[in-house]
Short mmCIF file of C-alpha atoms and ligand atoms in Angstrom, two decimals:
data_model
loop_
_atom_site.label_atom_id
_atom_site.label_comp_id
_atom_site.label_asym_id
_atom_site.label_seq_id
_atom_site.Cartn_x
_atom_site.Cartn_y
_atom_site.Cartn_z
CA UNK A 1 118.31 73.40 -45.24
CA UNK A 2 117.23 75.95 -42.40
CA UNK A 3 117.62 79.89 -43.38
CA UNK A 4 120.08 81.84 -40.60
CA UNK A 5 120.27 85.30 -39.93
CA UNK A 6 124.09 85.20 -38.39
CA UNK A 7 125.63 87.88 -39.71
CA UNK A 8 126.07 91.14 -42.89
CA UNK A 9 129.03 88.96 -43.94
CA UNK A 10 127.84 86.54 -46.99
CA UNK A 11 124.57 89.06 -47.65
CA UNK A 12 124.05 90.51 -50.78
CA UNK A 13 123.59 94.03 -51.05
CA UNK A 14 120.15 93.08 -52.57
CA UNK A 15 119.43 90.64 -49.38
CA UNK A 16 120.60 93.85 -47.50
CA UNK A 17 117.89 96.79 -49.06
CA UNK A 18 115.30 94.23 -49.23
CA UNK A 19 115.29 93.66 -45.16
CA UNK A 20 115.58 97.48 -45.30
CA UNK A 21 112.65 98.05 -47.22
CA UNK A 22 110.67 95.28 -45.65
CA UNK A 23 111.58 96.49 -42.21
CA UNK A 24 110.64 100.33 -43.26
CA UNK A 25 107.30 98.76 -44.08
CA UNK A 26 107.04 97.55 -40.32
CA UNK A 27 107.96 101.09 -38.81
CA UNK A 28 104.10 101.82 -39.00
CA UNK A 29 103.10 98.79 -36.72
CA UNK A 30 104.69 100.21 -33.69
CA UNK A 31 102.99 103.82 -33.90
CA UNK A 32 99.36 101.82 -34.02
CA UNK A 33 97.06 102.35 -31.21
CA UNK A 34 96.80 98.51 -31.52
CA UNK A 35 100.64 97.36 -32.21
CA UNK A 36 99.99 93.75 -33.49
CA UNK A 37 100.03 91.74 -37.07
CA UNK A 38 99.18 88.28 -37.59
CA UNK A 39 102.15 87.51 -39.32
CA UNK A 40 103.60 84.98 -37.00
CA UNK A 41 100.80 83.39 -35.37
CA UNK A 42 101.57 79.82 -33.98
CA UNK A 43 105.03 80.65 -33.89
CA UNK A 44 107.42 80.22 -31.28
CA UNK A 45 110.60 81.96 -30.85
CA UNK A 46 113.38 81.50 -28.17
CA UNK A 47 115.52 84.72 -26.99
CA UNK A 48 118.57 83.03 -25.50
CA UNK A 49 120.60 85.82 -24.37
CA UNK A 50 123.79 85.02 -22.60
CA UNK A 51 125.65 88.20 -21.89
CA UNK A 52 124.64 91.57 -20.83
CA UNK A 53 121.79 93.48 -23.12
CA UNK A 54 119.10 95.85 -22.50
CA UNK A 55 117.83 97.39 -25.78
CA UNK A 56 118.85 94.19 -28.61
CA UNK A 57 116.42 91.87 -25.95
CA UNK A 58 113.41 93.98 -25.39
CA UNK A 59 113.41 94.71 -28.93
CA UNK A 60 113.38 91.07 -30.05
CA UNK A 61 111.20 90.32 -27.41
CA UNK A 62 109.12 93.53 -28.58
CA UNK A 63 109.29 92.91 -32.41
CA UNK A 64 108.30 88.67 -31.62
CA UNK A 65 105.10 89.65 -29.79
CA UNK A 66 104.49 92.68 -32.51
CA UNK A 67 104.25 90.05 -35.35
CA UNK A 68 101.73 87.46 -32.65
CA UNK A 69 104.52 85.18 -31.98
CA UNK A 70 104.90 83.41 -28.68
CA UNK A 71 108.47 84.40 -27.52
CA UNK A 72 110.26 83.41 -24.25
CA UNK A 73 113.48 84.84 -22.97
CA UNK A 74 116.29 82.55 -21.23
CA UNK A 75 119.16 84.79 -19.49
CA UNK A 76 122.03 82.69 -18.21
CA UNK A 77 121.47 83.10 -14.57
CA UNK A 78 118.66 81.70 -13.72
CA UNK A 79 119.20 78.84 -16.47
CA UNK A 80 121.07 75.45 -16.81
CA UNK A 81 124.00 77.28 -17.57
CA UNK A 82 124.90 78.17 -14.24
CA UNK A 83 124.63 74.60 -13.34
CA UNK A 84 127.09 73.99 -16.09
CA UNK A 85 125.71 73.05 -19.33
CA UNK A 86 127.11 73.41 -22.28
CA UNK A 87 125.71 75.60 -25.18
CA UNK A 88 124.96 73.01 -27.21
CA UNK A 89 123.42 71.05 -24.82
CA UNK A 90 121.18 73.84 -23.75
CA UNK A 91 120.45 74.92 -27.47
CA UNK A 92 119.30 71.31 -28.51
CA UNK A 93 117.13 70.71 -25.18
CA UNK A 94 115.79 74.42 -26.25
CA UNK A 95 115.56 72.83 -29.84
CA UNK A 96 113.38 69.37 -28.72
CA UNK A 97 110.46 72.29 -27.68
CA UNK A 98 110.46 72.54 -31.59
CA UNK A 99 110.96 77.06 -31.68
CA UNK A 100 110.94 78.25 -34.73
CA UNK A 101 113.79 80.37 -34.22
CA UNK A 102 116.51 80.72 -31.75
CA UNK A 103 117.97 84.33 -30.86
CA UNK A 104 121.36 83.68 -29.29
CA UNK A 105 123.80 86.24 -28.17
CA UNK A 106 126.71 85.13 -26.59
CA UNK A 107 130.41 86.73 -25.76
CA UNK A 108 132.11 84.06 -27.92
CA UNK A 109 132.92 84.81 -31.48
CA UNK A 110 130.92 82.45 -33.74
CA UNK A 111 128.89 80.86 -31.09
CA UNK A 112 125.45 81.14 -33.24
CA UNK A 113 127.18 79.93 -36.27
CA UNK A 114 128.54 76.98 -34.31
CA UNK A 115 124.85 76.51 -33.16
CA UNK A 116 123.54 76.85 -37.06
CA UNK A 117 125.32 73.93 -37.84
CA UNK A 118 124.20 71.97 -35.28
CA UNK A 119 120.80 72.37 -34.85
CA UNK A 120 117.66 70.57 -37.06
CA UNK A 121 114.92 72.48 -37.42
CA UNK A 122 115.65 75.76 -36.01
CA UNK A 123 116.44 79.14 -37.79
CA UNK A 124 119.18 81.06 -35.74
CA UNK A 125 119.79 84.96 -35.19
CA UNK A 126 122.73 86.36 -34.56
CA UNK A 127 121.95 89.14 -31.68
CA UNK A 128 125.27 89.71 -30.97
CA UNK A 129 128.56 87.33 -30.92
CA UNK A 130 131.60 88.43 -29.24
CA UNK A 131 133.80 90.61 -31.20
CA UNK A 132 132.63 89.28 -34.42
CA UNK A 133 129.18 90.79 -35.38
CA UNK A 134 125.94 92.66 -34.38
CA UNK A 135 124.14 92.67 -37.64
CA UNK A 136 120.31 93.50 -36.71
CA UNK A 137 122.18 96.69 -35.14
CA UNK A 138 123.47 97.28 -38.66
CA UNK A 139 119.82 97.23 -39.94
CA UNK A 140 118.43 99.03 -37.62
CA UNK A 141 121.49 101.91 -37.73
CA UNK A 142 120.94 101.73 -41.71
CA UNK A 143 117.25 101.79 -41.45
CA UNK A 144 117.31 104.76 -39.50
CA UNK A 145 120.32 106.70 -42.02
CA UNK A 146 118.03 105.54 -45.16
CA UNK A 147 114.85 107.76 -43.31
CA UNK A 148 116.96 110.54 -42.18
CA UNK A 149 118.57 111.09 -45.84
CA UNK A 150 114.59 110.49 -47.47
CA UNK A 151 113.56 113.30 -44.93
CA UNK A 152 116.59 115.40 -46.27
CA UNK A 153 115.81 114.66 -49.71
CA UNK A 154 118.91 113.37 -50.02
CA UNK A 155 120.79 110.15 -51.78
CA UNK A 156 121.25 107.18 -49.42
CA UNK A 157 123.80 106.21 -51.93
CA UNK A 158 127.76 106.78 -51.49
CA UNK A 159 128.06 108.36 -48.20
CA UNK A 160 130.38 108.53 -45.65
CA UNK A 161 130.82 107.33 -42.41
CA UNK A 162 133.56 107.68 -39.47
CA UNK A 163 133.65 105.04 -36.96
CA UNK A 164 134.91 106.25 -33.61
CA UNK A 165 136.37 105.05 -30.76
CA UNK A 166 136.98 101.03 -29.80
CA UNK A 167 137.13 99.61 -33.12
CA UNK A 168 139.10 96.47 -32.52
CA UNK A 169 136.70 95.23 -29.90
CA UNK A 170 133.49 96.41 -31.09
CA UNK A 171 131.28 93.77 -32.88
CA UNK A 172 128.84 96.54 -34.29
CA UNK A 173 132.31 98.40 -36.17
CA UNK A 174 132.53 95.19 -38.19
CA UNK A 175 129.07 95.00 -39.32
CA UNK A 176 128.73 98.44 -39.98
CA UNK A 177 131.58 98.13 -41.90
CA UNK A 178 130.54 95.31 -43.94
CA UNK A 179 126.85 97.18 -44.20
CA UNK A 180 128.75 100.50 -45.36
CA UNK A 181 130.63 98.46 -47.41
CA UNK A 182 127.56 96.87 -49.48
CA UNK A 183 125.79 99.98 -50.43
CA UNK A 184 129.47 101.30 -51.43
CA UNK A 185 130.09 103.84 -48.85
CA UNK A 186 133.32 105.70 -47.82
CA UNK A 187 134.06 104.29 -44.26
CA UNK A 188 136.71 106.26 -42.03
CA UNK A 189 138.16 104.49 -38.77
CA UNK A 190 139.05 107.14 -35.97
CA UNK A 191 140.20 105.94 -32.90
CA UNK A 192 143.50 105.21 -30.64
CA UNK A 193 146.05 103.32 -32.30
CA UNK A 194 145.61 100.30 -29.57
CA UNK A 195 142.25 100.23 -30.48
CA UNK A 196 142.57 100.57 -34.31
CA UNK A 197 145.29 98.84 -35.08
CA UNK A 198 146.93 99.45 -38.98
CA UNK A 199 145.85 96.23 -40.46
CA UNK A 200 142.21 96.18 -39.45
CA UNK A 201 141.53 97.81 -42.40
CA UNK A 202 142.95 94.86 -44.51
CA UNK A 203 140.35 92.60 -43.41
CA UNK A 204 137.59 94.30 -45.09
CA UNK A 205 139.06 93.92 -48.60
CA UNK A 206 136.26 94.99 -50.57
CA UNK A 207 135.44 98.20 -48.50
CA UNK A 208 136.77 101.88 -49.64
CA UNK A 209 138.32 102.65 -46.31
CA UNK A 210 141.16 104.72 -44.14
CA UNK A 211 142.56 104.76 -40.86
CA UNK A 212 142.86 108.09 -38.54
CA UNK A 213 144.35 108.51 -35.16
CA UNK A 214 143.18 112.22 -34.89
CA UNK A 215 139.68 113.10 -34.14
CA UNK A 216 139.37 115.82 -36.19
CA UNK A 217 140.83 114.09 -39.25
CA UNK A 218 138.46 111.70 -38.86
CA UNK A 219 135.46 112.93 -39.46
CA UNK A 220 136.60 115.87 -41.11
CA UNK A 221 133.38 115.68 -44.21
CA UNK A 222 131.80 113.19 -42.67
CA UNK A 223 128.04 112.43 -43.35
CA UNK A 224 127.84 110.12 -39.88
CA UNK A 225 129.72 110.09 -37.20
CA UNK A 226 129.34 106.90 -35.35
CA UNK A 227 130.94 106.59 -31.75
CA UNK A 228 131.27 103.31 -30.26
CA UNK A 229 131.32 102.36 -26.91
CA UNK A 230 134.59 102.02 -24.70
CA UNK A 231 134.05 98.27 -24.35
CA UNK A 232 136.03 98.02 -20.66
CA UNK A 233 134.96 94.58 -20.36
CA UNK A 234 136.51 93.46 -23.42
CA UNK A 235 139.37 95.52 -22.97
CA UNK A 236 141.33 94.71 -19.60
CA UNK A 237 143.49 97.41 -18.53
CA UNK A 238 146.37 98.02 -21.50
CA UNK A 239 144.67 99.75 -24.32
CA UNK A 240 144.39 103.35 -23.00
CA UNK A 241 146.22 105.23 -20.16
CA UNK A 242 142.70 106.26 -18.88
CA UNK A 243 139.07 106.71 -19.77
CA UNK A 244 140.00 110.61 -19.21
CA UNK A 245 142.78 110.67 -21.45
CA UNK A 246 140.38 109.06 -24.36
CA UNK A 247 138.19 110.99 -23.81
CA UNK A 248 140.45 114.50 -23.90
CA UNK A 249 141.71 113.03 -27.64
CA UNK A 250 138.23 111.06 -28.71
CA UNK A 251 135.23 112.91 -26.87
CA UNK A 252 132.93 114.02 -29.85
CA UNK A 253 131.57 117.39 -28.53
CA UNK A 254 129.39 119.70 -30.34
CA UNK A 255 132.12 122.20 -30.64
CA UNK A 256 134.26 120.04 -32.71
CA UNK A 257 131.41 118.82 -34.50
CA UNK A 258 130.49 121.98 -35.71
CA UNK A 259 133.71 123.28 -36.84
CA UNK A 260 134.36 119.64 -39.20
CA UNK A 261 131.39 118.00 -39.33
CA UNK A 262 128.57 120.70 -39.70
CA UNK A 263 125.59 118.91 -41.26
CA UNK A 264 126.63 115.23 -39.82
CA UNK A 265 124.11 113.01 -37.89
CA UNK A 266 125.69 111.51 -35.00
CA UNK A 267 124.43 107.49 -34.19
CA UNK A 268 125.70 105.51 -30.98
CA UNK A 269 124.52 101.68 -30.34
CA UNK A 270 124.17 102.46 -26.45
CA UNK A 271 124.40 101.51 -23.52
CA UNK A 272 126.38 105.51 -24.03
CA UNK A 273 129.37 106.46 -21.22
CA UNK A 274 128.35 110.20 -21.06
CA UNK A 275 131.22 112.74 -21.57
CA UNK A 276 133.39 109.75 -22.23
CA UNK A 277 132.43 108.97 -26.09
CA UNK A 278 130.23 111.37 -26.57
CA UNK A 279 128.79 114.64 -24.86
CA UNK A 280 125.44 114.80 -23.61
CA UNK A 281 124.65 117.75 -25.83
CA UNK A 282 125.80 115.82 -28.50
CA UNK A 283 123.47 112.52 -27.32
CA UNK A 284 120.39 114.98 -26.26
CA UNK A 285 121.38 117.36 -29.34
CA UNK A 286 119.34 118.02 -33.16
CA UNK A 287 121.38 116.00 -35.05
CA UNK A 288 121.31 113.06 -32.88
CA UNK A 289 119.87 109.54 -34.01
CA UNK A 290 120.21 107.80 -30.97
CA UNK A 291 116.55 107.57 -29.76
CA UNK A 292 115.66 106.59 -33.65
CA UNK A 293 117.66 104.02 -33.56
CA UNK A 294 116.27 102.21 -30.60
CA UNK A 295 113.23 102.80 -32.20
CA UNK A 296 113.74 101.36 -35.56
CA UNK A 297 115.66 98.09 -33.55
CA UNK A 298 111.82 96.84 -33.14
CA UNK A 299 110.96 97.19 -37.31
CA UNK A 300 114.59 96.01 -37.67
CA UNK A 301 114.03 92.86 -35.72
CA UNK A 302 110.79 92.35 -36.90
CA UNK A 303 111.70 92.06 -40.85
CA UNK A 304 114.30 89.77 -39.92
CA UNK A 305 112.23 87.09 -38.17
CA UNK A 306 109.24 87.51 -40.58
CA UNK A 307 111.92 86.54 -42.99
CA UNK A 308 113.36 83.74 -41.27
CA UNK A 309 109.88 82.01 -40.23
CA UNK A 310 107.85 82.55 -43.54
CA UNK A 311 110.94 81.81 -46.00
CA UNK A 312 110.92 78.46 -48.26
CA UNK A 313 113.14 76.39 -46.63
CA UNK A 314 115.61 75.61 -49.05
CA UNK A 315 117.27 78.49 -49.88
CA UNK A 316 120.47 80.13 -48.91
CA UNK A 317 121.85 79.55 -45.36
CA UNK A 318 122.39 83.76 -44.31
CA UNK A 319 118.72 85.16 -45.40
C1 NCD B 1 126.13 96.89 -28.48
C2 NCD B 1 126.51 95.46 -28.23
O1 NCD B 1 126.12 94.86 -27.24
O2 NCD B 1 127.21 94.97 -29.08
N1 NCD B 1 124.98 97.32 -27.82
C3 NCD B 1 123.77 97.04 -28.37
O3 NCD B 1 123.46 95.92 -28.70
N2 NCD B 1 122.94 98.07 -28.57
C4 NCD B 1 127.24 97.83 -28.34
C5 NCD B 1 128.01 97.84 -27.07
O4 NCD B 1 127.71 97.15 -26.11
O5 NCD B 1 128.98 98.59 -27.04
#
């Protein structure tokens, strides 16, 4: 059986420090004058990415190369796709060039666990499937809370996070949920209620969470405030009156931040609508993580495919 990296659900929270620690370790390799291991020589990995992405491909592109694996990225246009092939067709043509491992993102829910299933001999990473999950962004968002709170001298243990904005179509929410939910974290969900409806909550049964449709509220005490994007494309046009009006009720400013927040960090997966989610003196600001966090994708990314390509192959199927 082929090891997967598809999503936080079915990880353990051991599974879950270990890639932490592991991609901590890697951090190093990108502030080297020469920023190149060994580790994956003679491997070959495929970046299939099939929606939108500018940070989540250069970094696995970026974190492939790091570790001396041959990596090649396939957009849709430009590709078979546009001609009309199916996924699977493309993904086992991709698969009969023997890759180690395929990174897929797609916009449909489930698409790289469809693909798990199907293919042979190829590992499969989850970069990003519809609404469902984004889980190297939860490593790489967790990797960079576990540094901050070591620089603070601080536990990384029973925090708590708000979630803001576009919950109900935002892929990264869920996995940051189920991450926050591992290491036993208090999660609080602030947004609109047409974007966070009442019974999202009940699908995370295991998680300590609540539900606010006031800012403030929110992420009143909060450790981490993470704002989400407004995901427009997901939404079409019934969810909110306006991006203004959102952003009247949601905007996280520095002023609000801190009068209920004081010593929170503020995250944000990007691409960021300024002065829509989140102010620019909030995104350029002290306490934000943002440029960490792009930084850390890289080690992120990195301890995930050294895991997949140098793993016993008979293990579990979700690393
Ligand atoms: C996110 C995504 O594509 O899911 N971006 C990213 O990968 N950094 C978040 C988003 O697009 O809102």
């Amino acid at each position: 059986m082929i090891n997967h990296f598809l999503g936080i659900k079915g990880l353990s929270k051991e599974n879950f420090l270990s890639l932490l620690t592991n991609a901590q370790n890697f951090v190093e390799v990108s502030d080297r004058d020469l920023k190149k291991v060994p580790a994956l020589r003679g491997k070959t990995i495929i970046n299939l990415f099939l929606e939108a992405s500018t940070r989540t491909r250069s970094s696995f592109e970026i974190a492939g190369k790091r570790l001396s694996a041959d990596t090649i990225n396939i957009s849709a246009s430009g590709s078979s796709i546009e001609k009309g092939e199916t996924l699977l067709d493309t993904a086992k043509n991709l698969e009969a060039m023997r890759p180690d491992i395929l990174v897929i993102r797609h916009k449909a829910s489930g698409a790289p666990h469809f693909l798990a299933k199907q293919l042979k001999y190829t590992a499969v990473v989850n970069a990003g499937d519809g609404m469902n999950e984004h889980p190297t962004q939860s490593l790489l968002d967790f990797l960079s809370l576990k540094q901050t709170f070591e620089a603070r001298k601080q536990s990384f243990e029973k925090r708590t996070i708000a979630i803001v904005g576009d919950v109900f179509h935002s892929r990264v929410a869920r996995s940051n949920i189920l991450a926050a939910s591992l290491l036993g974290w208090k999660i609080k969900l602030v947004g609109p209620r047409t974007l966070l409806p009442f019974e999202f909550a009940q699908a995370f049964q295991q998680a300590d969470i609540s539900i606010d449709h006031h800012l403030v509220k929110g992420i009143e005490g909060a450790d981490v405030v993470y704002c989400l994007r407004m995901q427009t494309e997901r939404q079409g046009n019934y969810f909110v009156p306006s991006l203004l009006e959102y952003s009247r009720d949601f905007c996280i400013s520095e002023r609000i931040l801190a009068k209920y927040a004081p010593d929170a960090v503020v995250m944000h997966p990007g691409p960021i609508n300024r002065g829509c989610e989140i102010s620019s003196e909030v995104v350029d600001g002290p306490r934000s993580l943002v440029v960490n966090q792009v930084t850390n994708g890289v080690a992120a990314r990195m301890a995930v495919l050294f895991s997949l390509a140098t793993r016993q192959k008979e293990e579990n199927t979700n690393l």
